[in-house]
């Protein structure tokens, strides 16, 4: 079923909207949540909360890109759950991702002195658009979706060590690009 048809089901308050969303995007949403939380039950809870949020948000919203919208919703829900529970030290996935990015993304306190968060987001988006498609896809899959390096290496048929080096190079390029814009750690 096409995304526009699924969204129409939500607009008509047809419960098949949830079924079709789960059929088409359930695995996608689960992978994002699991990559952040590393706990099966919590990932499943986030996915169910995503369906609930979609039901309560559509209408009045009409997402332009349904897959991206769902990805953002499940990611935000998973990050909120991770923040709530991370003091219990159960979640290694998000900690690892944040540690990898901390060398190229300034802390919120530094950003407040240099620019608004929106400006930083725009710089990162522009930098991503400047990348080759494959590098952009790998970066987004790793740092937005939280896909593990081993899984990415297997999917893209790249040696894990080579992919780790490539990701380190991309983080360095991001850091350099941000520094050119006057954003320093």
mmCIF file of C-alpha atoms in Angstrom:
data_model
loop_
_atom_site.group_PDB
_atom_site.id
_atom_site.type_symbol
_atom_site.label_atom_id
_atom_site.label_comp_id
_atom_site.label_asym_id
_atom_site.label_seq_id
_atom_site.Cartn_x
_atom_site.Cartn_y
_atom_site.Cartn_z
ATOM 1 C CA UNK A 1 0.000 0.000 0.000
ATOM 2 C CA UNK A 2 1.291 3.478 -0.853
ATOM 3 C CA UNK A 3 2.082 5.948 1.926
ATOM 4 C CA UNK A 4 -0.594 8.361 0.746
ATOM 5 C CA UNK A 5 -3.188 5.580 1.063
ATOM 6 C CA UNK A 6 -2.013 4.771 4.590
ATOM 7 C CA UNK A 7 -2.230 8.437 5.548
ATOM 8 C CA UNK A 8 -5.742 8.575 4.074
ATOM 9 C CA UNK A 9 -6.676 5.668 6.367
ATOM 10 C CA UNK A 10 -5.497 7.721 9.350
ATOM 11 C CA UNK A 11 -7.514 10.710 8.130
ATOM 12 C CA UNK A 12 -10.624 8.516 7.879
ATOM 13 C CA UNK A 13 -9.874 7.077 11.381
ATOM 14 C CA UNK A 14 -9.694 3.567 9.924
ATOM 15 C CA UNK A 15 -7.842 1.181 12.250
ATOM 16 C CA UNK A 16 -6.333 -0.522 9.187
ATOM 17 C CA UNK A 17 -3.934 2.461 9.174
ATOM 18 C CA UNK A 18 -2.095 0.957 12.137
ATOM 19 C CA UNK A 19 -2.033 -2.504 10.546
ATOM 20 C CA UNK A 20 -0.676 -1.154 7.266
ATOM 21 C CA UNK A 21 1.886 1.027 9.033
ATOM 22 C CA UNK A 22 3.081 -1.966 11.023
ATOM 23 C CA UNK A 23 3.249 -4.155 7.910
ATOM 24 C CA UNK A 24 5.196 -1.633 5.857
ATOM 25 C CA UNK A 25 7.332 0.132 8.474
ATOM 26 C CA UNK A 26 7.311 -2.034 11.593
ATOM 27 C CA UNK A 27 10.795 -3.474 11.057
ATOM 28 C CA UNK A 28 12.184 -0.057 10.104
ATOM 29 C CA UNK A 29 10.837 1.534 13.294
ATOM 30 C CA UNK A 30 11.941 -1.386 15.450
ATOM 31 C CA UNK A 31 15.510 -1.217 14.107
ATOM 32 C CA UNK A 32 15.797 2.482 14.918
ATOM 33 C CA UNK A 33 14.476 1.980 18.453
ATOM 34 C CA UNK A 34 16.572 -1.136 19.098
ATOM 35 C CA UNK A 35 19.754 0.500 17.805
ATOM 36 C CA UNK A 36 19.280 3.269 20.369
ATOM 37 C CA UNK A 37 18.046 1.213 23.316
ATOM 38 C CA UNK A 38 19.589 -2.258 22.831
ATOM 39 C CA UNK A 39 16.657 -3.803 24.726
ATOM 40 C CA UNK A 40 14.031 -5.731 22.758
ATOM 41 C CA UNK A 41 11.075 -4.985 25.009
ATOM 42 C CA UNK A 42 11.819 -1.267 25.156
ATOM 43 C CA UNK A 43 12.228 -1.109 21.380
ATOM 44 C CA UNK A 44 8.856 -2.799 20.916
ATOM 45 C CA UNK A 45 7.275 -0.366 23.374
ATOM 46 C CA UNK A 46 8.695 2.570 21.398
ATOM 47 C CA UNK A 47 7.307 1.186 18.154
ATOM 48 C CA UNK A 48 3.854 0.781 19.706
ATOM 49 C CA UNK A 49 4.086 4.317 21.072
ATOM 50 C CA UNK A 50 4.958 5.458 17.545
ATOM 51 C CA UNK A 51 1.755 3.917 16.167
ATOM 52 C CA UNK A 52 -0.207 5.585 18.972
ATOM 53 C CA UNK A 53 1.458 8.926 18.236
ATOM 54 C CA UNK A 54 0.672 8.548 14.521
ATOM 55 C CA UNK A 55 -2.969 7.810 15.326
ATOM 56 C CA UNK A 56 -3.221 10.913 17.536
ATOM 57 C CA UNK A 57 -1.252 13.210 15.218
ATOM 58 C CA UNK A 58 -2.723 12.322 11.805
ATOM 59 C CA UNK A 59 -4.959 14.320 11.410
ATOM 60 C CA UNK A 60 -4.354 17.263 11.744
ATOM 61 C CA UNK A 61 -0.825 16.675 10.425
ATOM 62 C CA UNK A 62 -0.289 15.159 6.993
ATOM 63 C CA UNK A 63 3.341 14.009 6.763
ATOM 64 C CA UNK A 64 4.941 14.679 3.388
ATOM 65 C CA UNK A 65 7.395 11.773 3.692
ATOM 66 C CA UNK A 66 5.706 9.190 5.903
ATOM 67 C CA UNK A 67 8.765 6.941 6.364
ATOM 68 C CA UNK A 68 10.979 9.846 7.459
ATOM 69 C CA UNK A 69 8.241 11.168 9.728
ATOM 70 C CA UNK A 70 7.829 7.767 11.404
ATOM 71 C CA UNK A 71 11.605 7.451 11.753
ATOM 72 C CA UNK A 72 11.791 10.804 13.495
ATOM 73 C CA UNK A 73 8.907 9.964 15.828
ATOM 74 C CA UNK A 74 10.279 6.563 16.876
ATOM 75 C CA UNK A 75 13.781 7.995 17.258
ATOM 76 C CA UNK A 76 12.539 10.783 19.538
ATOM 77 C CA UNK A 77 10.508 8.341 21.618
ATOM 78 C CA UNK A 78 13.505 6.003 21.941
ATOM 79 C CA UNK A 79 15.864 8.827 22.887
ATOM 80 C CA UNK A 80 13.415 10.048 25.523
ATOM 81 C CA UNK A 81 13.217 6.537 26.973
ATOM 82 C CA UNK A 82 16.998 6.225 26.839
ATOM 83 C CA UNK A 83 17.380 9.542 28.684
ATOM 84 C CA UNK A 84 14.885 8.374 31.293
ATOM 85 C CA UNK A 85 16.708 5.093 31.865
ATOM 86 C CA UNK A 86 20.355 5.717 31.021
ATOM 87 C CA UNK A 87 21.332 6.149 34.652
ATOM 88 C CA UNK A 88 20.572 2.449 35.015
ATOM 89 C CA UNK A 89 23.437 1.831 32.530
ATOM 90 C CA UNK A 90 21.365 -0.673 30.547
ATOM 91 C CA UNK A 91 21.768 1.040 27.194
ATOM 92 C CA UNK A 92 25.110 0.810 25.440
ATOM 93 C CA UNK A 93 23.912 1.658 21.920
ATOM 94 C CA UNK A 94 23.218 5.387 22.264
ATOM 95 C CA UNK A 95 26.207 5.929 24.560
ATOM 96 C CA UNK A 96 28.516 4.511 21.903
ATOM 97 C CA UNK A 97 26.993 6.696 19.178
ATOM 98 C CA UNK A 98 27.220 9.858 21.257
ATOM 99 C CA UNK A 99 30.830 9.126 22.185
ATOM 100 C CA UNK A 100 31.744 8.724 18.517
ATOM 101 C CA UNK A 101 30.182 12.080 17.643
ATOM 102 C CA UNK A 102 31.383 14.104 20.631
ATOM 103 C CA UNK A 103 34.669 15.013 18.908
ATOM 104 C CA UNK A 104 32.915 16.760 16.026
ATOM 105 C CA UNK A 105 29.688 18.129 17.544
ATOM 106 C CA UNK A 106 30.082 20.892 20.124
ATOM 107 C CA UNK A 107 28.361 20.699 23.472
ATOM 108 C CA UNK A 108 25.032 22.562 23.849
ATOM 109 C CA UNK A 109 26.724 25.143 26.099
ATOM 110 C CA UNK A 110 29.255 26.013 23.381
ATOM 111 C CA UNK A 111 26.529 26.189 20.750
ATOM 112 C CA UNK A 112 24.577 28.671 22.843
ATOM 113 C CA UNK A 113 27.589 31.012 22.779
ATOM 114 C CA UNK A 114 28.139 30.704 19.029
ATOM 115 C CA UNK A 115 24.737 30.130 17.395
ATOM 116 C CA UNK A 116 21.226 28.830 17.681
ATOM 117 C CA UNK A 117 20.658 25.073 17.426
ATOM 118 C CA UNK A 118 18.755 25.643 14.216
ATOM 119 C CA UNK A 119 21.804 27.174 12.571
ATOM 120 C CA UNK A 120 23.922 24.185 13.578
ATOM 121 C CA UNK A 121 21.313 21.881 12.133
ATOM 122 C CA UNK A 122 21.378 23.828 8.869
ATOM 123 C CA UNK A 123 25.173 23.596 8.682
ATOM 124 C CA UNK A 124 25.080 19.850 9.276
ATOM 125 C CA UNK A 125 22.338 19.418 6.669
ATOM 126 C CA UNK A 126 24.343 21.425 4.131
ATOM 127 C CA UNK A 127 27.424 19.335 4.913
ATOM 128 C CA UNK A 128 25.434 16.124 4.452
ATOM 129 C CA UNK A 129 24.136 17.360 1.081
ATOM 130 C CA UNK A 130 27.733 17.983 -0.011
ATOM 131 C CA UNK A 131 28.666 14.328 0.545
ATOM 132 C CA UNK A 132 28.528 11.586 -2.045
ATOM 133 C CA UNK A 133 25.272 9.623 -1.795
ATOM 134 C CA UNK A 134 26.945 6.555 -0.268
ATOM 135 C CA UNK A 135 28.775 8.534 2.447
ATOM 136 C CA UNK A 136 25.596 10.468 3.262
ATOM 137 C CA UNK A 137 23.564 7.262 3.495
ATOM 138 C CA UNK A 138 26.153 5.587 5.728
ATOM 139 C CA UNK A 139 26.422 8.629 8.003
ATOM 140 C CA UNK A 140 22.661 8.995 8.390
ATOM 141 C CA UNK A 141 22.145 5.259 8.925
ATOM 142 C CA UNK A 142 24.871 5.224 11.584
ATOM 143 C CA UNK A 143 24.195 8.453 13.464
ATOM 144 C CA UNK A 144 20.491 9.078 12.864
ATOM 145 C CA UNK A 145 19.121 5.524 12.746
ATOM 146 C CA UNK A 146 21.817 4.155 15.079
ATOM 147 C CA UNK A 147 22.606 1.166 12.867
ATOM 148 C CA UNK A 148 25.584 -0.797 14.283
ATOM 149 C CA UNK A 149 28.827 -0.690 12.288
ATOM 150 C CA UNK A 150 28.860 -4.467 11.879
ATOM 151 C CA UNK A 151 25.394 -4.437 10.353
ATOM 152 C CA UNK A 152 26.282 -1.572 8.009
ATOM 153 C CA UNK A 153 29.502 -3.310 6.974
ATOM 154 C CA UNK A 154 27.593 -6.455 6.107
ATOM 155 C CA UNK A 155 24.838 -4.599 4.195
ATOM 156 C CA UNK A 156 27.304 -2.486 2.209
ATOM 157 C CA UNK A 157 29.822 -5.336 1.782
ATOM 158 C CA UNK A 158 32.621 -3.314 3.398
ATOM 159 C CA UNK A 159 35.204 -4.699 5.812
ATOM 160 C CA UNK A 160 34.286 -3.547 9.354
ATOM 161 C CA UNK A 161 37.705 -1.979 9.938
ATOM 162 C CA UNK A 162 37.528 -0.107 6.655
ATOM 163 C CA UNK A 163 34.026 1.142 7.491
ATOM 164 C CA UNK A 164 35.141 2.258 10.969
ATOM 165 C CA UNK A 165 37.965 4.243 9.346
ATOM 166 C CA UNK A 166 35.538 5.727 6.824
ATOM 167 C CA UNK A 167 33.149 6.815 9.581
ATOM 168 C CA UNK A 168 36.052 8.348 11.546
ATOM 169 C CA UNK A 169 37.089 10.225 8.378
ATOM 170 C CA UNK A 170 33.521 11.491 7.886
ATOM 171 C CA UNK A 171 33.338 12.684 11.500
ATOM 172 C CA UNK A 172 36.634 14.507 10.958
ATOM 173 C CA UNK A 173 35.271 16.125 7.806
ATOM 174 C CA UNK A 174 32.166 17.244 9.720
ATOM 175 C CA UNK A 175 34.314 18.713 12.468
ATOM 176 C CA UNK A 176 36.448 20.564 9.910
ATOM 177 C CA UNK A 177 33.372 21.861 8.069
ATOM 178 C CA UNK A 178 31.848 23.139 11.312
ATOM 179 C CA UNK A 179 35.116 24.778 12.329
ATOM 180 C CA UNK A 180 35.193 26.594 8.950
ATOM 181 C CA UNK A 181 31.794 28.025 9.949
ATOM 182 C CA UNK A 182 33.224 29.211 13.258
ATOM 183 C CA UNK A 183 31.856 26.391 15.399
ATOM 184 C CA UNK A 184 34.572 25.083 17.717
ATOM 185 C CA UNK A 185 34.532 22.584 20.542
#
